[in-house]
PDB file of C-alpha atoms and ligand atoms in Angstrom:
ATOM      1  CA  MET A   1    -163.283 -97.490 -92.738  1.00 31.00           C
ATOM      2  CA  LEU A   2    -163.548 -93.937 -94.012  1.00 35.00           C
ATOM      3  CA  SER A   3    -167.303 -93.940 -94.219  1.00 35.00           C
ATOM      4  CA  ASP A   4    -167.930 -93.343 -90.526  1.00 40.00           C
ATOM      5  CA  TRP A   5    -165.468 -90.517 -90.367  1.00 40.00           C
ATOM      6  CA  PHE A   6    -167.476 -87.440 -91.138  1.00 42.00           C
ATOM      7  CA  GLY A   7    -170.953 -88.500 -90.163  1.00 41.00           C
ATOM      8  CA  ASP A   8    -171.097 -86.932 -86.706  1.00 47.00           C
ATOM      9  CA  MET A   9    -172.559 -83.671 -85.437  1.00 74.00           C
ATOM     10  CA  THR A  10    -169.410 -81.536 -85.501  1.00 87.00           C
ATOM     11  CA  ASN A  11    -168.912 -79.667 -88.760  1.00 90.00           C
ATOM     12  CA  LEU A  12    -165.303 -80.409 -89.750  1.00 92.00           C
ATOM     13  CA  LEU A  13    -163.997 -77.204 -91.322  1.00 93.00           C
ATOM     14  CA  CYS A  14    -160.724 -78.948 -92.256  1.00 91.00           C
ATOM     15  CA  VAL A  15    -162.553 -81.246 -94.683  1.00 88.00           C
ATOM     16  CA  GLU A  16    -163.731 -78.390 -96.916  1.00 87.00           C
ATOM     17  CA  ASP A  17    -160.660 -76.205 -96.395  1.00 94.00           C
ATOM     18  CA  ALA A  18    -157.460 -77.656 -94.967  1.00 96.00           C
ATOM     19  CA  TYR A  19    -156.002 -74.140 -94.577  1.00 97.00           C
ATOM     20  CA  VAL A  20    -158.391 -72.956 -91.836  1.00 97.00           C
ATOM     21  CA  ALA A  21    -156.111 -72.400 -88.826  1.00 98.00           C
ATOM     22  CA  THR A  22    -158.314 -70.165 -86.617  1.00 98.00           C
ATOM     23  CA  PHE A  23    -162.066 -70.290 -86.125  1.00 98.00           C
ATOM     24  CA  GLU A  24    -164.961 -69.495 -83.800  1.00 98.00           C
ATOM     25  CA  ALA A  25    -167.372 -72.175 -82.651  1.00 97.00           C
ATOM     26  CA  LYS A  26    -170.002 -72.911 -80.025  1.00 96.00           C
ATOM     27  CA  VAL A  27    -169.488 -75.356 -77.170  1.00 96.00           C
ATOM     28  CA  THR A  28    -171.836 -78.346 -77.428  1.00 95.00           C
ATOM     29  CA  ARG A  29    -170.317 -80.448 -74.658  1.00 95.00           C
ATOM     30  CA  SER A  30    -167.763 -79.856 -71.891  1.00 95.00           C
ATOM     31  CA  ASP A  31    -166.586 -82.609 -69.566  1.00 94.00           C
ATOM     32  CA  ASN A  32    -163.370 -82.094 -67.546  1.00 95.00           C
ATOM     33  CA  ASP A  33    -160.542 -82.285 -70.091  1.00 97.00           C
ATOM     34  CA  ARG A  34    -162.839 -83.059 -73.020  1.00 97.00           C
ATOM     35  CA  LEU A  35    -164.500 -80.449 -75.204  1.00 97.00           C
ATOM     36  CA  VAL A  36    -166.900 -80.829 -78.135  1.00 96.00           C
ATOM     37  CA  LEU A  37    -167.797 -77.950 -80.490  1.00 97.00           C
ATOM     38  CA  ASP A  38    -170.430 -77.411 -83.190  1.00 95.00           C
ATOM     39  CA  LYS A  39    -167.606 -76.945 -85.717  1.00 95.00           C
ATOM     40  CA  THR A  40    -163.831 -77.281 -85.673  1.00 97.00           C
ATOM     41  CA  ALA A  41    -160.685 -76.952 -87.752  1.00 98.00           C
ATOM     42  CA  PHE A  42    -158.968 -79.585 -85.570  1.00 98.00           C
ATOM     43  CA  TYR A  43    -158.498 -82.826 -87.518  1.00 97.00           C
ATOM     44  CA  PRO A  44    -159.412 -85.882 -85.413  1.00 97.00           C
ATOM     45  CA  GLN A  45    -156.935 -88.768 -85.638  1.00 96.00           C
ATOM     46  CA  GLY A  46    -157.890 -91.171 -88.413  1.00 93.00           C
ATOM     47  CA  GLY A  47    -156.901 -92.684 -91.741  1.00 90.00           C
ATOM     48  CA  GLY A  48    -153.306 -92.893 -90.489  1.00 94.00           C
ATOM     49  CA  GLN A  49    -153.089 -89.142 -89.774  1.00 97.00           C
ATOM     50  CA  VAL A  50    -152.512 -87.986 -86.183  1.00 98.00           C
ATOM     51  CA  GLY A  51    -154.953 -85.632 -84.437  1.00 98.00           C
ATOM     52  CA  ASP A  52    -154.322 -81.871 -84.353  1.00 98.00           C
ATOM     53  CA  THR A  53    -152.992 -79.906 -81.391  1.00 98.00           C
ATOM     54  CA  GLY A  54    -153.450 -76.186 -80.627  1.00 98.00           C
ATOM     55  CA  GLU A  55    -155.438 -73.911 -78.315  1.00 98.00           C
ATOM     56  CA  ILE A  56    -159.062 -73.181 -77.520  1.00 98.00           C
ATOM     57  CA  ASP A  57    -159.628 -69.945 -75.556  1.00 97.00           C
ATOM     58  CA  GLY A  58    -155.999 -70.114 -74.423  1.00 96.00           C
ATOM     59  CA  ILE A  59    -156.204 -73.709 -73.171  1.00 97.00           C
ATOM     60  CA  ARG A  60    -153.888 -76.276 -74.785  1.00 98.00           C
ATOM     61  CA  VAL A  61    -155.436 -78.962 -76.961  1.00 98.00           C
ATOM     62  CA  VAL A  62    -153.041 -81.911 -76.734  1.00 98.00           C
ATOM     63  CA  ASP A  63    -154.880 -84.198 -79.158  1.00 98.00           C
ATOM     64  CA  THR A  64    -158.102 -84.517 -81.170  1.00 98.00           C
ATOM     65  CA  ARG A  65    -159.911 -87.847 -81.347  1.00 97.00           C
ATOM     66  CA  LYS A  66    -163.112 -89.451 -82.525  1.00 94.00           C
ATOM     67  CA  MET A  67    -164.873 -90.839 -79.485  1.00 91.00           C
ATOM     68  CA  GLU A  68    -168.391 -92.273 -79.423  1.00 87.00           C
ATOM     69  CA  GLY A  69    -169.129 -90.593 -82.749  1.00 84.00           C
ATOM     70  CA  MET A  70    -167.967 -87.163 -81.534  1.00 92.00           C
ATOM     71  CA  VAL A  71    -164.926 -85.066 -82.394  1.00 95.00           C
ATOM     72  CA  VAL A  72    -163.353 -84.574 -78.962  1.00 97.00           C
ATOM     73  CA  HIS A  73    -160.682 -81.961 -78.213  1.00 98.00           C
ATOM     74  CA  LEU A  74    -158.484 -83.334 -75.411  1.00 98.00           C
ATOM     75  CA  LEU A  75    -157.337 -80.473 -73.155  1.00 98.00           C
ATOM     76  CA  ASP A  76    -154.208 -80.444 -70.993  1.00 97.00           C
ATOM     77  CA  LYS A  77    -156.311 -79.600 -67.903  1.00 96.00           C
ATOM     78  CA  SER A  78    -159.871 -79.857 -66.647  1.00 95.00           C
ATOM     79  CA  SER A  79    -161.812 -76.823 -67.812  1.00 93.00           C
ATOM     80  CA  LEU A  80    -165.422 -75.817 -67.544  1.00 89.00           C
ATOM     81  CA  PHE A  81    -166.906 -74.343 -70.699  1.00 95.00           C
ATOM     82  CA  THR A  82    -170.527 -73.208 -70.830  1.00 95.00           C
ATOM     83  CA  VAL A  83    -172.583 -75.035 -73.433  1.00 95.00           C
ATOM     84  CA  GLY A  84    -173.652 -72.549 -76.113  1.00 95.00           C
ATOM     85  CA  HIS A  85    -170.728 -70.247 -75.334  1.00 96.00           C
ATOM     86  CA  THR A  86    -168.607 -69.054 -78.284  1.00 97.00           C
ATOM     87  CA  VAL A  87    -164.918 -69.968 -78.179  1.00 98.00           C
ATOM     88  CA  ARG A  88    -161.926 -69.222 -80.417  1.00 98.00           C
ATOM     89  CA  GLY A  89    -159.750 -72.074 -81.636  1.00 98.00           C
ATOM     90  CA  ARG A  90    -156.319 -72.072 -83.225  1.00 98.00           C
ATOM     91  CA  ILE A  91    -154.562 -75.171 -84.480  1.00 98.00           C
ATOM     92  CA  ASP A  92    -150.750 -75.517 -84.371  1.00 98.00           C
ATOM     93  CA  TRP A  93    -150.444 -74.585 -88.016  1.00 98.00           C
ATOM     94  CA  ASP A  94    -146.735 -75.290 -88.568  1.00 98.00           C
ATOM     95  CA  ARG A  95    -147.208 -78.799 -87.219  1.00 98.00           C
ATOM     96  CA  ARG A  96    -150.358 -79.419 -89.281  1.00 98.00           C
ATOM     97  CA  TYR A  97    -148.792 -78.034 -92.467  1.00 98.00           C
ATOM     98  CA  ARG A  98    -145.884 -80.486 -92.133  1.00 98.00           C
ATOM     99  CA  ILE A  99    -148.400 -83.311 -91.599  1.00 98.00           C
ATOM    100  CA  MET A 100    -150.334 -82.252 -94.725  1.00 98.00           C
ATOM    101  CA  ARG A 101    -147.179 -82.181 -96.847  1.00 98.00           C
ATOM    102  CA  LEU A 102    -145.977 -85.565 -95.569  1.00 98.00           C
ATOM    103  CA  HIS A 103    -149.432 -87.096 -96.024  1.00 98.00           C
ATOM    104  CA  SER A 104    -149.552 -86.043 -99.693  1.00 98.00           C
ATOM    105  CA  ALA A 105    -145.969 -87.279-100.174  1.00 98.00           C
ATOM    106  CA  SER A 106    -147.104 -90.660 -98.851  1.00 97.00           C
ATOM    107  CA  HIS A 107    -149.743 -90.937-101.600  1.00 97.00           C
ATOM    108  CA  ILE A 108    -147.152 -90.005-104.233  1.00 97.00           C
ATOM    109  CA  VAL A 109    -144.797 -92.713-102.948  1.00 97.00           C
ATOM    110  CA  GLN A 110    -147.646 -95.177-103.433  1.00 96.00           C
ATOM    111  CA  TYR A 111    -148.167 -93.950-107.022  1.00 96.00           C
ATOM    112  CA  VAL A 112    -144.478 -94.398-107.793  1.00 96.00           C
ATOM    113  CA  ILE A 113    -144.330 -97.866-106.246  1.00 95.00           C
ATOM    114  CA  GLU A 114    -147.349 -98.894-108.350  1.00 93.00           C
ATOM    115  CA  GLU A 115    -145.676 -97.394-111.424  1.00 93.00           C
ATOM    116  CA  MET A 116    -142.320 -99.129-110.841  1.00 92.00           C
ATOM    117  CA  LEU A 117    -143.304-102.389-109.143  1.00 90.00           C
ATOM    118  CA  GLY A 118    -146.957-102.960-110.051  1.00 87.00           C
ATOM    119  CA  MET A 119    -150.228-103.016-108.136  1.00 84.00           C
ATOM    120  CA  ASP A 120    -149.258-106.145-106.156  1.00 86.00           C
ATOM    121  CA  CYS A 121    -146.885-104.008-104.130  1.00 90.00           C
ATOM    122  CA  LYS A 122    -149.382-102.148-101.959  1.00 91.00           C
ATOM    123  CA  PRO A 123    -149.760-100.714 -98.455  1.00 93.00           C
ATOM    124  CA  THR A 124    -150.674-103.331 -95.858  1.00 92.00           C
ATOM    125  CA  SER A 125    -152.332-100.751 -93.556  1.00 85.00           C
ATOM    126  CA  SER A 126    -153.141 -97.050 -93.535  1.00 80.00           C
ATOM    127  CA  GLY A 127    -149.689 -96.238 -92.078  1.00 90.00           C
ATOM    128  CA  LEU A 128    -149.035 -93.354 -89.731  1.00 96.00           C
ATOM    129  CA  VAL A 129    -148.220 -89.739 -90.502  1.00 98.00           C
ATOM    130  CA  ASP A 130    -147.246 -87.074 -87.982  1.00 98.00           C
ATOM    131  CA  ASP A 131    -145.271 -83.837 -88.329  1.00 98.00           C
ATOM    132  CA  LEU A 132    -141.901 -85.624 -88.378  1.00 98.00           C
ATOM    133  CA  LYS A 133    -142.436 -88.513 -90.776  1.00 98.00           C
ATOM    134  CA  ASP A 134    -144.781 -90.782 -92.646  1.00 98.00           C
ATOM    135  CA  ARG A 135    -144.297 -94.500 -92.211  1.00 97.00           C
ATOM    136  CA  THR A 136    -146.157 -96.958 -94.412  1.00 97.00           C
ATOM    137  CA  ASP A 137    -145.745-100.725 -94.732  1.00 96.00           C
ATOM    138  CA  TYR A 138    -145.871-102.269 -98.210  1.00 95.00           C
ATOM    139  CA  SER A 139    -146.138-105.866 -99.317  1.00 94.00           C
ATOM    140  CA  PHE A 140    -142.933-106.613-101.216  1.00 86.00           C
ATOM    141  CA  ASN A 141    -142.180-109.800-103.150  1.00 81.00           C
ATOM    142  CA  GLU A 142    -138.727-108.614-104.098  1.00 78.00           C
ATOM    143  CA  LYS A 143    -135.957-106.962-102.144  1.00 81.00           C
ATOM    144  CA  LEU A 144    -136.097-103.230-101.603  1.00 89.00           C
ATOM    145  CA  ASP A 145    -132.413-102.472-102.117  1.00 91.00           C
ATOM    146  CA  PRO A 146    -130.875 -98.975-101.682  1.00 94.00           C
ATOM    147  CA  GLU A 147    -130.659 -98.351-105.462  1.00 95.00           C
ATOM    148  CA  ARG A 148    -134.325 -99.129-105.958  1.00 94.00           C
ATOM    149  CA  LEU A 149    -135.284 -96.927-103.010  1.00 96.00           C
ATOM    150  CA  LYS A 150    -133.158 -94.113-104.491  1.00 97.00           C
ATOM    151  CA  ARG A 151    -134.958 -94.421-107.833  1.00 97.00           C
ATOM    152  CA  ILE A 152    -138.315 -94.282-106.068  1.00 97.00           C
ATOM    153  CA  GLU A 153    -137.188 -91.169-104.145  1.00 98.00           C
ATOM    154  CA  GLU A 154    -136.002 -89.442-107.327  1.00 98.00           C
ATOM    155  CA  ARG A 155    -139.276 -90.116-109.125  1.00 98.00           C
ATOM    156  CA  VAL A 156    -141.310 -88.924-106.098  1.00 98.00           C
ATOM    157  CA  ASN A 157    -139.370 -85.636-106.006  1.00 98.00           C
ATOM    158  CA  GLU A 158    -139.789 -85.255-109.767  1.00 98.00           C
ATOM    159  CA  ILE A 159    -143.582 -85.525-109.399  1.00 97.00           C
ATOM    160  CA  ILE A 160    -143.558 -83.083-106.449  1.00 98.00           C
ATOM    161  CA  GLN A 161    -141.623 -80.533-108.516  1.00 97.00           C
ATOM    162  CA  GLY A 162    -144.144 -81.019-111.347  1.00 95.00           C
ATOM    163  CA  GLU A 163    -146.515 -78.750-109.379  1.00 93.00           C
ATOM    164  CA  TYR A 164    -149.569 -80.908-109.852  1.00 97.00           C
ATOM    165  CA  GLU A 165    -152.863 -79.709-108.422  1.00 98.00           C
ATOM    166  CA  ILE A 166    -153.974 -81.927-105.529  1.00 97.00           C
ATOM    167  CA  GLN A 167    -157.642 -82.687-106.030  1.00 97.00           C
ATOM    168  CA  ARG A 168    -159.912 -83.442-103.067  1.00 95.00           C
ATOM    169  CA  TYR A 169    -163.514 -84.512-103.600  1.00 94.00           C
ATOM    170  CA  SER A 170    -166.337 -86.680-102.291  1.00 92.00           C
ATOM    171  CA  ASP A 171    -167.945 -89.718-103.882  1.00 92.00           C
ATOM    172  CA  GLN A 172    -171.124 -88.606-105.710  1.00 91.00           C
ATOM    173  CA  ASN A 173    -173.164 -91.434-104.185  1.00 92.00           C
ATOM    174  CA  ASP A 174    -171.572 -91.316-100.757  1.00 90.00           C
ATOM    175  CA  PRO A 175    -170.491 -87.793 -99.720  1.00 84.00           C
ATOM    176  CA  GLU A 176    -168.644 -89.115 -96.666  1.00 84.00           C
ATOM    177  CA  ARG A 177    -166.283 -91.105 -98.856  1.00 91.00           C
ATOM    178  CA  ARG A 178    -163.459 -88.734 -99.782  1.00 94.00           C
ATOM    179  CA  TYR A 179    -160.751 -89.025-102.430  1.00 96.00           C
ATOM    180  CA  TRP A 180    -157.268 -87.673-103.069  1.00 96.00           C
ATOM    181  CA  ARG A 181    -155.894 -87.436-106.580  1.00 97.00           C
ATOM    182  CA  ILE A 182    -153.354 -85.858-108.879  1.00 97.00           C
ATOM    183  CA  GLU A 183    -153.926 -86.220-112.621  1.00 95.00           C
ATOM    184  CA  PRO A 184    -153.112 -88.363-114.556  1.00 91.00           C
ATOM    185  CA  PHE A 185    -152.833 -90.867-111.693  1.00 94.00           C
ATOM    186  CA  ARG A 186    -155.722 -92.811-110.191  1.00 95.00           C
ATOM    187  CA  PRO A 187    -157.879 -91.495-107.308  1.00 96.00           C
ATOM    188  CA  MET A 188    -157.102 -92.883-103.838  1.00 95.00           C
ATOM    189  CA  PRO A 189    -159.554 -93.037-100.910  1.00 94.00           C
ATOM    190  CA  CYS A 190    -158.434 -90.542 -98.252  1.00 94.00           C
ATOM    191  CA  GLY A 191    -160.126 -88.432 -95.584  1.00 93.00           C
ATOM    192  CA  GLY A 192    -156.991 -86.533 -94.514  1.00 95.00           C
ATOM    193  CA  THR A 193    -155.838 -82.939 -94.983  1.00 96.00           C
ATOM    194  CA  HIS A 194    -153.580 -81.911 -97.870  1.00 97.00           C
ATOM    195  CA  PRO A 195    -151.863 -78.937 -99.526  1.00 98.00           C
ATOM    196  CA  ARG A 196    -153.214 -77.462-102.777  1.00 97.00           C
ATOM    197  CA  THR A 197    -150.310 -78.456-105.019  1.00 98.00           C
ATOM    198  CA  THR A 198    -147.491 -80.985-104.927  1.00 98.00           C
ATOM    199  CA  LYS A 199    -144.923 -78.170-105.048  1.00 97.00           C
ATOM    200  CA  GLU A 200    -145.895 -77.134-101.500  1.00 98.00           C
ATOM    201  CA  ILE A 201    -144.566 -80.479-100.240  1.00 98.00           C
ATOM    202  CA  GLY A 202    -140.974 -79.492-101.014  1.00 97.00           C
ATOM    203  CA  LYS A 203    -138.191 -82.062-101.280  1.00 98.00           C
ATOM    204  CA  VAL A 204    -138.567 -85.377 -99.445  1.00 98.00           C
ATOM    205  CA  SER A 205    -136.166 -88.089 -98.374  1.00 98.00           C
ATOM    206  CA  LEU A 206    -137.012 -91.819 -98.248  1.00 98.00           C
ATOM    207  CA  ARG A 207    -135.503 -94.513 -96.110  1.00 97.00           C
ATOM    208  CA  LYS A 208    -136.267 -98.055 -95.132  1.00 95.00           C
ATOM    209  CA  GLY A 209    -137.740 -98.429 -91.647  1.00 94.00           C
ATOM    210  CA  LYS A 210    -137.665-101.430 -89.313  1.00 93.00           C
ATOM    211  CA  LYS A 211    -138.796-104.520 -91.251  1.00 91.00           C
ATOM    212  CA  PRO A 212    -142.433-105.080 -90.267  1.00 91.00           C
ATOM    213  CA  GLY A 213    -142.481-108.791 -91.184  1.00 90.00           C
ATOM    214  CA  ALA A 214    -141.861-111.351 -93.916  1.00 90.00           C
ATOM    215  CA  GLY A 215    -142.761-110.093 -97.404  1.00 92.00           C
ATOM    216  CA  LYS A 216    -143.137-106.524 -96.146  1.00 93.00           C
ATOM    217  CA  GLU A 217    -141.053-103.355 -96.148  1.00 94.00           C
ATOM    218  CA  ARG A 218    -141.562-100.133 -94.219  1.00 96.00           C
ATOM    219  CA  ILE A 219    -140.871 -96.906 -96.080  1.00 97.00           C
ATOM    220  CA  GLU A 220    -140.342 -93.727 -94.036  1.00 98.00           C
ATOM    221  CA  ILE A 221    -140.658 -90.271 -95.563  1.00 98.00           C
ATOM    222  CA  THR A 222    -139.209 -87.088 -94.088  1.00 98.00           C
ATOM    223  CA  LEU A 223    -139.194 -83.480 -95.318  1.00 98.00           C
ATOM    224  CA  VAL A 224    -135.741 -82.291 -96.355  1.00 96.00           C
TER     225      VAL A 224
HETATM  226 ZN1   ZN B   1    -154.373 -90.297 -97.305  1.00 67.98          ZN
END
C-alpha cells in the first residue's frame, strides 16, 4: 500500500522535511485546473492523511492527489502554466501542522491500545486524519466504556508530554517503505508527515465516534 507512494517523478520535499512550507519548483505539466511540478512540499492524499492545500503563484490549491502515478495539485480555476517555468508554492502551514500533530497522536493512541488491550485490538483500516480530527476504527472484542477511554486518553497525553523524539526513516531494503517510531515502542509503517517531538502535539482529547460495525469501535482524536 505504501510502496507505490513515493515512486513517481515529483520529488516530495515533505518526505525528507515535513517543515518545508514554501518552495520553488519547475512546472512539468499543466492541464486546466491540474498542475504537476518537478518537486513539491504539498503532501498528496494517502495513508489516511488528507492532501495539502495552499497557493502556487497566487492561485489556490484546493487539494493534492496522486493521479496516474503523478502528484497533482488541484487548482480552484483553470490556469495555464508554461512547462519549465519556475513557480513559488506555499502550503497552508497552520492546517498542515495540525494534521501532522493529529497524525502522530493517532500512532500514539495505537501504541497505548496495544499496551492496554493487546495486539489483537488493532486498526481495521488506515483511518482518516485532517486538520480537525483523526478518526480510526479498531477491532474490539470488549466494550470500550468511558472509563477505559479516559485511561487511554490519560496515557496518550502522558506519552506526548514525555517529549519523545519522533523518528522517521526508510526501510534499508526498500527506500519507499517509510516508518514512524518513538522509542522504546515498535516502528509502524507510515508515509505521512509528522512533528519532530511528541511535545509539539500538545494535549489531545479522545472520544468514541459512530460505531463502524460489530466488533469495532471508532476513536476520534482532537487537539485541545
Ligand atoms: Zn501514519
